[in-house]
Tab-separated table of C-alpha atoms in Angstrom:
chain	number	residue	atom	x	y	z
A	175	MET	CA	170.254	180.824	107.170
A	176	GLU	CA	171.313	177.501	108.389
A	177	LYS	CA	172.248	176.700	111.678
A	178	SER	CA	176.221	175.605	110.834
A	179	ASP	CA	176.459	178.826	109.086
A	180	GLN	CA	174.981	179.872	111.809
A	181	PHE	CA	177.391	178.378	113.862
A	182	SER	CA	180.418	179.260	111.948
A	183	ILE	CA	179.298	182.859	111.815
A	184	ASP	CA	179.385	182.764	116.031
A	185	LYS	CA	182.305	180.674	116.471
A	186	PHE	CA	184.293	183.393	113.985
A	187	TYR	CA	182.682	186.478	116.305
A	188	TYR	CA	184.250	184.598	119.363
A	189	GLN	CA	187.680	184.126	117.596
A	190	GLU	CA	188.019	187.658	116.716
A	191	ILE	CA	186.739	189.246	120.190
A	192	SER	CA	189.057	186.450	121.773
A	193	ALA	CA	191.956	187.427	119.783
A	194	LEU	CA	191.073	191.200	120.256
A	195	THR	CA	190.862	190.974	124.317
A	196	GLU	CA	193.702	188.471	124.120
A	197	ALA	CA	191.867	186.460	126.674
A	198	GLY	CA	191.746	182.515	126.924
A	199	GLY	CA	189.075	180.333	127.412
A	200	TRP	CA	188.772	176.890	128.956
A	201	SER	CA	185.987	174.744	129.865
A	202	VAL	CA	185.470	171.332	132.242
A	203	ASP	CA	183.216	168.843	131.471
A	204	PHE	CA	182.643	166.689	134.967
A	205	LYS	CA	179.959	164.466	132.822
A	206	ASN	CA	181.955	162.718	130.038
A	207	LYS	CA	186.061	164.349	132.144
A	208	THR	CA	187.319	166.323	129.810
A	209	SER	CA	188.679	169.510	129.720
A	210	HIS	CA	189.288	171.893	126.820
A	211	PHE	CA	191.607	175.147	125.896
A	212	ASP	CA	190.222	177.380	122.718
A	213	HIS	CA	192.623	178.911	120.378
A	214	GLN	CA	193.493	182.024	122.526
A	215	ALA	CA	194.119	179.681	125.689
A	216	ARG	CA	196.547	177.523	124.039
A	217	VAL	CA	198.679	180.769	122.210
A	218	ILE	CA	198.961	182.315	126.304
A	219	LEU	CA	199.807	179.051	127.312
A	220	ASP	CA	202.156	178.262	125.081
A	221	VAL	CA	201.500	174.642	124.463
A	222	PRO	CA	202.407	172.110	121.686
A	223	LYS	CA	199.957	171.806	118.973
A	224	ASP	CA	198.979	167.897	120.100
A	225	TYR	CA	198.748	168.677	123.655
A	226	VAL	CA	195.224	167.767	125.056
A	227	PRO	CA	194.553	169.348	128.468
A	228	THR	CA	192.834	167.331	131.517
A	229	LEU	CA	191.508	167.645	134.906
A	230	ARG	CA	194.728	166.371	136.717
A	231	SER	CA	197.115	168.326	134.359
A	232	GLY	CA	195.126	172.279	134.853
A	233	TYR	CA	196.694	172.466	137.767
A	234	THR	CA	200.376	172.915	136.029
A	235	PHE	CA	199.507	175.900	134.340
A	236	TYR	CA	199.407	177.598	138.085
A	237	ALA	CA	202.666	179.050	139.411
A	238	GLU	CA	203.462	176.944	142.771
A	239	GLU	CA	202.733	179.987	145.170
A	240	HIS	CA	199.127	180.824	143.652
A	241	LEU	CA	198.494	177.091	143.589
A	242	ASP	CA	196.692	176.632	146.893
A	243	ARG	CA	194.676	179.477	145.821
A	244	ALA	CA	193.573	178.129	142.349
A	245	THR	CA	192.383	174.912	143.634
A	246	GLU	CA	190.600	176.544	146.350
A	247	PHE	CA	188.099	178.691	143.283
A	248	PHE	CA	187.851	175.548	141.233
A	249	PHE	CA	186.677	173.229	143.984
A	250	GLY	CA	184.233	176.444	145.375
A	251	CYS	CA	182.979	176.951	141.563
A	252	ALA	CA	182.550	173.256	140.901
A	253	GLU	CA	180.033	174.009	144.207
A	254	GLY	CA	178.409	176.851	142.434
A	255	LYS	CA	180.340	179.671	143.534
A	256	PRO	CA	181.869	181.801	140.650
A	257	PHE	CA	185.025	183.084	141.049
A	258	SER	CA	187.164	186.684	139.753
A	259	THR	CA	190.515	187.011	140.894
A	260	GLU	CA	194.337	188.699	139.965
A	261	ILE	CA	196.471	185.727	140.082
A	262	LYS	CA	199.829	184.112	139.004
A	263	MET	CA	199.805	181.618	136.434
A	264	GLN	CA	202.667	179.789	134.044
A	265	THR	CA	203.107	178.530	130.315
A	266	TYR	CA	203.730	174.834	129.398
A	267	ASN	CA	207.430	175.431	129.342
A	268	GLY	CA	207.054	177.590	133.018
A	269	GLU	CA	206.904	181.491	132.348
A	270	ILE	CA	205.252	182.938	135.077
A	271	PHE	CA	203.030	185.522	134.111
A	272	TRP	CA	199.899	187.489	135.854
A	273	ALA	CA	196.711	187.398	134.855
A	274	ILE	CA	193.113	188.001	136.091
A	275	ALA	CA	190.569	185.249	135.969
A	276	LYS	CA	187.022	184.603	136.250
A	277	GLY	CA	185.442	181.495	135.953
A	278	LYS	CA	181.547	180.095	136.800
A	279	PRO	CA	179.786	176.917	136.956
A	280	LEU	CA	177.628	175.486	134.147
A	281	ARG	CA	174.524	173.584	135.051
A	282	ASP	CA	172.077	171.325	133.223
A	283	GLU	CA	168.472	171.775	132.147
A	284	SER	CA	167.624	170.595	136.100
A	285	GLY	CA	170.114	172.726	137.817
A	286	GLU	CA	173.048	170.347	138.514
A	287	ILE	CA	176.559	171.536	137.782
A	288	ILE	CA	178.219	169.717	135.116
A	289	GLY	CA	181.022	171.473	134.934
A	290	ILE	CA	182.709	175.019	134.894
A	291	ARG	CA	183.695	177.424	132.314
A	292	GLY	CA	186.052	180.264	132.372
A	293	VAL	CA	188.464	183.379	130.823
A	294	PHE	CA	191.506	184.492	131.834
A	295	ARG	CA	193.649	187.191	129.988
A	296	LYS	CA	197.211	188.043	130.803
A	297	ILE	CA	198.191	190.982	132.756
A	298	ASP	CA	201.935	190.797	133.257
A	299	GLU	CA	202.853	193.955	131.920
A	300	GLN	CA	199.819	196.174	133.864
A	301	LYS	CA	200.922	194.292	137.269
A	302	LYS	CA	204.507	195.067	136.736
A	303	ARG	CA	203.710	199.027	136.332
A	304	GLU	CA	201.240	198.864	139.503
A	305	GLN	CA	204.059	196.970	141.593
A	306	GLN	CA	206.424	200.055	140.045
A	307	LEU	CA	204.644	202.164	141.022
A	308	GLU	CA	203.923	201.275	144.616
A	309	GLN	CA	207.575	200.790	145.208
A	310	SER	CA	207.914	204.579	144.050
A	311	LEU	CA	204.997	205.537	146.467
A	312	LYS	CA	206.992	203.437	149.078
A	313	LEU	CA	209.711	205.461	148.304
A	314	ILE	CA	208.417	208.320	148.084
A	315	GLU	CA	206.700	207.623	151.810
A	316	GLY	CA	210.083	206.956	152.742
A	317	HIS	CA	211.828	209.771	151.711
A	318	ASN	CA	209.063	212.563	152.989
A	319	SER	CA	209.271	210.364	156.337
A	320	ARG	CA	212.563	211.343	156.520
A	321	LEU	CA	211.950	214.622	155.396
A	322	TYR	CA	210.268	215.524	158.076
A	323	ASP	CA	211.929	213.877	160.812
A	324	PHE	CA	214.939	215.845	159.787
A	325	ALA	CA	212.411	219.482	160.096
A	326	HIS	CA	211.259	217.957	163.617
A	327	ILE	CA	215.175	217.871	164.496
A	328	ILE	CA	216.175	220.915	163.342
A	329	SER	CA	213.326	222.723	164.546
A	330	HIS	CA	214.191	221.434	168.014
A	331	ASN	CA	217.326	221.916	168.399
A	332	LEU	CA	216.706	225.649	166.982
A	333	ARG	CA	214.221	226.553	169.191
A	334	SER	CA	216.899	226.776	172.253
A	335	GLN	CA	219.257	228.593	170.388
A	336	VAL	CA	216.862	231.419	168.954
A	337	SER	CA	215.214	231.626	172.396
A	338	ASN	CA	218.674	232.111	173.534
A	339	LEU	CA	219.338	235.002	170.987
A	340	GLN	CA	216.322	236.645	171.847
A	341	MET	CA	216.972	236.969	175.614
A	342	SER	CA	220.634	237.933	174.923
A	343	SER	CA	219.678	241.180	172.511
A	344	ALA	CA	216.946	242.207	174.627
A	345	LEU	CA	218.695	242.205	178.146
A	346	MET	CA	221.985	243.357	176.848
A	347	ASP	CA	221.973	247.350	178.085
A	348	ARG	CA	222.220	249.491	174.899
A	349	SER	CA	223.178	252.636	177.476
A	350	THR	CA	226.254	251.689	177.323
A	351	LEU	CA	227.512	250.598	173.692
A	352	THR	CA	228.282	252.742	170.888
A	353	GLU	CA	225.841	253.612	167.698
A	354	ASP	CA	227.489	250.805	165.655
A	355	GLN	CA	227.114	248.174	168.613
A	356	ILE	CA	223.775	249.356	169.054
A	357	GLU	CA	222.789	248.698	165.502
A	358	LEU	CA	224.818	244.840	165.540
A	359	VAL	CA	222.538	244.333	168.718
A	360	ASN	CA	219.307	245.415	166.776
A	361	ASN	CA	220.217	243.116	163.890
A	362	PHE	CA	220.765	240.060	165.943
A	363	GLU	CA	217.249	240.875	167.350
A	364	LYS	CA	215.912	240.838	164.131
A	365	ILE	CA	217.413	238.283	163.035
A	366	GLY	CA	216.307	236.425	166.229
A	367	ASN	CA	212.754	237.311	165.643
A	368	SER	CA	213.007	236.235	162.088
A	369	LEU	CA	214.388	232.594	163.207
A	370	ASP	CA	211.599	232.393	165.434
A	371	VAL	CA	208.916	232.882	162.699
A	372	THR	CA	210.792	230.655	160.549
A	373	LEU	CA	210.653	228.164	162.787
A	374	GLN	CA	206.744	228.559	163.462
A	375	HIS	CA	206.143	228.054	159.908
A	376	LEU	CA	208.186	224.642	160.150
A	377	ASN	CA	206.319	223.675	162.901
A	378	LYS	CA	203.090	224.426	161.147
A	379	ILE	CA	204.264	222.463	158.257
A	380	VAL	CA	205.374	219.291	160.325
A	381	SER	CA	202.549	219.011	162.173
A	382	VAL	CA	200.404	218.216	158.928
A	383	HIS	CA	202.565	215.812	158.584
A	384	ASN	CA	201.866	214.348	162.290
A	385	ILE	CA	198.289	214.686	161.991
A	386	SER	CA	197.276	213.209	158.766
A	387	ASN	CA	198.078	209.479	160.930
A	388	THR	CA	194.829	210.494	162.942
A	389	LYS	CA	191.665	208.443	162.615
A	390	LEU	CA	189.190	210.274	160.879
A	391	GLU	CA	185.874	210.857	162.448
A	392	PRO	CA	181.922	212.826	161.960
A	393	VAL	CA	182.682	216.406	161.925
A	394	VAL	CA	179.913	218.279	161.562
A	395	ILE	CA	180.972	221.383	159.310
A	396	LYS	CA	178.502	223.684	160.959
A	397	ASP	CA	180.074	223.394	164.084
A	398	VAL	CA	183.500	223.911	162.632
A	399	TYR	CA	182.205	227.245	160.541
A	400	ASP	CA	180.914	228.891	163.558
A	401	ARG	CA	183.841	228.349	166.092
A	402	VAL	CA	186.116	229.805	162.995
A	403	VAL	CA	183.637	232.638	162.577
A	404	ALA	CA	183.793	233.528	166.576
A	405	GLY	CA	187.718	233.411	166.445
A	406	LEU	CA	187.209	236.354	163.563
A	407	ASN	CA	184.662	237.641	164.681
A	408	GLN	CA	186.642	241.441	165.636
A	409	ASP	CA	187.639	240.826	162.379
A	410	ILE	CA	184.754	240.494	160.353
A	411	ARG	CA	182.717	243.476	162.227
A	412	ALA	CA	185.772	245.932	161.492
A	413	SER	CA	185.835	245.043	157.816
A	414	ARG	CA	182.068	244.986	157.521
A	415	ALA	CA	181.274	241.737	156.016
A	416	VAL	CA	178.617	239.890	155.224
A	417	MET	CA	178.593	235.801	155.629
A	418	TYR	CA	176.295	233.848	153.469
A	419	THR	CA	176.565	230.397	154.495
A	420	GLU	CA	174.571	226.752	153.586
A	421	PHE	CA	175.738	223.808	154.760
A	422	SER	CA	172.365	221.599	154.089
A	423	GLU	CA	173.207	219.411	151.190
A	424	VAL	CA	176.549	218.252	152.924
A	425	GLU	CA	176.160	218.618	157.058
A	426	GLU	CA	178.805	216.090	157.900
A	427	VAL	CA	181.961	214.312	156.726
A	428	MET	CA	184.820	212.041	157.946
A	429	TYR	CA	187.730	214.421	157.936
A	430	ILE	CA	190.186	215.306	160.329
A	431	GLU	CA	188.426	218.349	162.275
A	432	ALA	CA	191.688	220.246	162.756
A	433	TYR	CA	192.131	220.307	159.260
A	434	LEU	CA	188.471	221.898	158.230
A	435	GLU	CA	189.198	223.970	160.712
A	436	SER	CA	192.023	225.106	159.275
A	437	ILE	CA	190.986	224.832	155.930
A	438	LEU	CA	188.292	227.208	156.782
A	439	GLN	CA	190.403	229.375	158.918
A	440	ASN	CA	192.882	230.106	156.098
A	441	LEU	CA	190.118	230.818	153.241
A	442	ILE	CA	187.778	233.414	154.900
A	443	THR	CA	191.056	234.994	156.373
A	444	ASN	CA	192.110	235.638	153.511
A	445	ALA	CA	188.860	236.482	152.406
A	446	LEU	CA	189.035	239.322	154.651
A	447	ARG	CA	192.514	240.352	154.638
A	448	TYR	CA	192.169	240.495	150.611
A	449	LYS	CA	189.023	242.883	150.591
A	450	HIS	CA	188.343	245.092	147.280
A	451	PRO	CA	188.875	248.883	148.697
A	452	ASP	CA	185.327	249.786	147.189
A	453	ARG	CA	182.927	247.684	148.547
A	454	ASP	CA	182.459	245.995	151.622
A	455	PRO	CA	183.316	242.009	151.638
A	456	GLU	CA	180.805	239.313	150.935
A	457	ILE	CA	181.693	235.570	152.100
A	458	THR	CA	179.720	232.825	150.828
A	459	VAL	CA	180.612	229.255	152.349
A	460	PHE	CA	178.894	226.312	151.553
A	461	THR	CA	178.764	222.476	150.747
A	462	TYR	CA	177.257	220.688	148.157
A	463	GLU	CA	177.160	216.872	146.545
A	464	GLU	CA	177.680	216.516	143.106
A	465	ASN	CA	178.547	212.768	141.389
A	466	GLY	CA	179.351	211.405	144.788
A	467	LYS	CA	181.628	213.449	145.328
A	468	LYS	CA	181.376	216.244	148.285
A	469	TYR	CA	182.735	219.864	148.037
A	470	LEU	CA	183.305	222.820	150.056
A	471	MET	CA	182.929	226.117	148.393
A	472	VAL	CA	184.722	229.400	149.386
A	473	ARG	CA	183.783	232.865	147.436
A	474	ASP	CA	184.580	235.934	148.025
A	475	ASN	CA	183.997	239.563	145.680
A	476	GLY	CA	187.564	240.774	146.801
A	477	LEU	CA	190.774	241.768	145.219
A	478	GLY	CA	190.945	238.357	143.119
A	479	ILE	CA	194.042	236.867	142.415
A	480	ASP	CA	195.698	237.208	138.276
A	481	LEU	CA	195.826	233.215	137.730
A	482	GLU	CA	197.684	233.999	134.509
A	483	LYS	CA	200.387	235.501	136.084
A	484	HIS	CA	200.664	234.156	139.386
A	485	GLY	CA	198.765	230.363	138.991
A	486	LYS	CA	201.484	228.398	139.008
A	487	ASP	CA	202.612	229.780	142.132
A	488	LEU	CA	199.395	229.910	144.059
A	489	PHE	CA	199.740	227.286	146.440
A	490	LYS	CA	204.122	227.492	146.915
A	491	LEU	CA	205.414	228.419	149.822
A	492	TYR	CA	206.149	232.754	150.671
A	493	LYS	CA	204.719	233.327	147.881
A	494	THR	CA	202.323	236.600	148.013
A	495	PHE	CA	200.499	238.294	145.345
A	496	HIS	CA	199.037	241.210	146.628
A	497	GLY	CA	201.806	243.271	147.883
A	498	ASN	CA	200.032	243.313	151.671
A	499	LYS	CA	203.300	244.066	154.420
A	500	ASN	CA	201.589	241.221	156.120
A	501	ALA	CA	201.178	238.541	154.136
A	502	LEU	CA	203.221	235.555	154.873
A	503	GLY	CA	202.394	233.075	152.279
A	504	LEU	CA	202.122	230.283	154.232
A	505	GLY	CA	198.331	229.808	154.789
A	506	LEU	CA	197.647	228.545	150.842
A	507	PHE	CA	200.652	226.407	151.372
A	508	LEU	CA	199.230	225.146	154.187
A	509	THR	CA	195.882	224.492	152.853
A	510	HIS	CA	196.980	222.942	150.132
A	511	ASN	CA	199.077	220.556	151.944
A	512	GLU	CA	196.006	219.791	154.620
A	513	VAL	CA	193.688	219.116	151.392
A	514	GLN	CA	195.985	216.263	150.004
A	515	ALA	CA	196.811	214.761	153.064
A	516	MET	CA	193.235	213.972	153.130
A	517	GLY	CA	193.203	212.704	149.693
A	518	GLY	CA	191.073	215.829	148.354
A	519	ASP	CA	192.247	218.376	145.913
A	520	ILE	CA	191.866	222.309	145.881
A	521	THR	CA	191.103	224.281	142.890
A	522	VAL	CA	190.568	227.677	142.417
A	523	GLU	CA	188.549	230.850	139.991
A	524	SER	CA	189.268	233.997	140.125
A	525	LYS	CA	189.517	237.492	138.907
A	526	VAL	CA	191.160	240.605	138.797
A	527	ASP	CA	189.105	243.111	140.971
A	528	LYS	CA	185.738	240.422	140.539
A	529	GLY	CA	186.792	238.110	143.988
A	530	SER	CA	187.901	234.576	144.168
A	531	LYS	CA	186.135	230.874	144.613
A	532	PHE	CA	187.899	228.176	146.123
A	533	ILE	CA	186.305	224.933	145.882
A	534	VAL	CA	187.577	221.898	147.935
A	535	THR	CA	186.836	218.471	147.352
A	536	LEU	CA	185.988	216.958	150.690
A	537	GLN	CA	185.220	213.184	149.612
């Protein structure tokens, strides 16, 4: 194959790839003091057919607010520093668009820089979607912040009223009351106690939002586990639970310690509370690393959960699944929120009468 034929083939492939990726190419020759736009660059920039680019006119294709950045990148590249950046450009007719631009110096055989060659690709739609997403996230954050502030205010303002209601009903002399009046007072007392529990739950939920701004610190997982198990020691002994642990693969994690303690507390407490009546509980807690991510797993041999029936409600507030009168439906809800507040995720595998396995993505 002759060189001219090979050149034609290479040129064809280059043009097809350029059109397919919608990337335009440009170059600057310092020795001959010339500039060049390839076909795709001319299409993107919408230049006239007879337009001849020059060193001086090249700057006119950058938006005014990014002109200084473009100049800095160009002169840096002329000194041997390649660049890759997102930058605002503009067409020949002044239409602004976002582009990803890359450039690198061209050298001769002696290593002297004789020019610059670069490519750019229009990412206007992608950038608009990113900006819309960012605005949506800010809007959601604002709504969430106001919601938690409102919850905090409600909790604070109701606390004293609930306390007064409980105290008044407790101090009332029932010996002078009729049966109907006693029933009414008892109902008031139940209402006060119920409101008090609800406020406690609300405070816990609000605390998830407040603590999420805490600075992350190295947390030794075994130390937190030991503290949780010490607090649950009586329940563990009463249920004759056997605990298995292994933290050697991931011993430490950057986390909010209070969150990790709460997560372990809730998952281990659930494993004890929903033990199978025909066998002693066996609870396994261990950490591992996979594909660059760190995980915490808590597995039990308890009652298990019917995920087909309850899977969609598993982490919702006040949802319970075993008919336990003492169940509040708060633990998994808080655990889910704490894990998500740390940027992680929690998944569950479970079979009825076999047990459950919760996997928390730590980092």
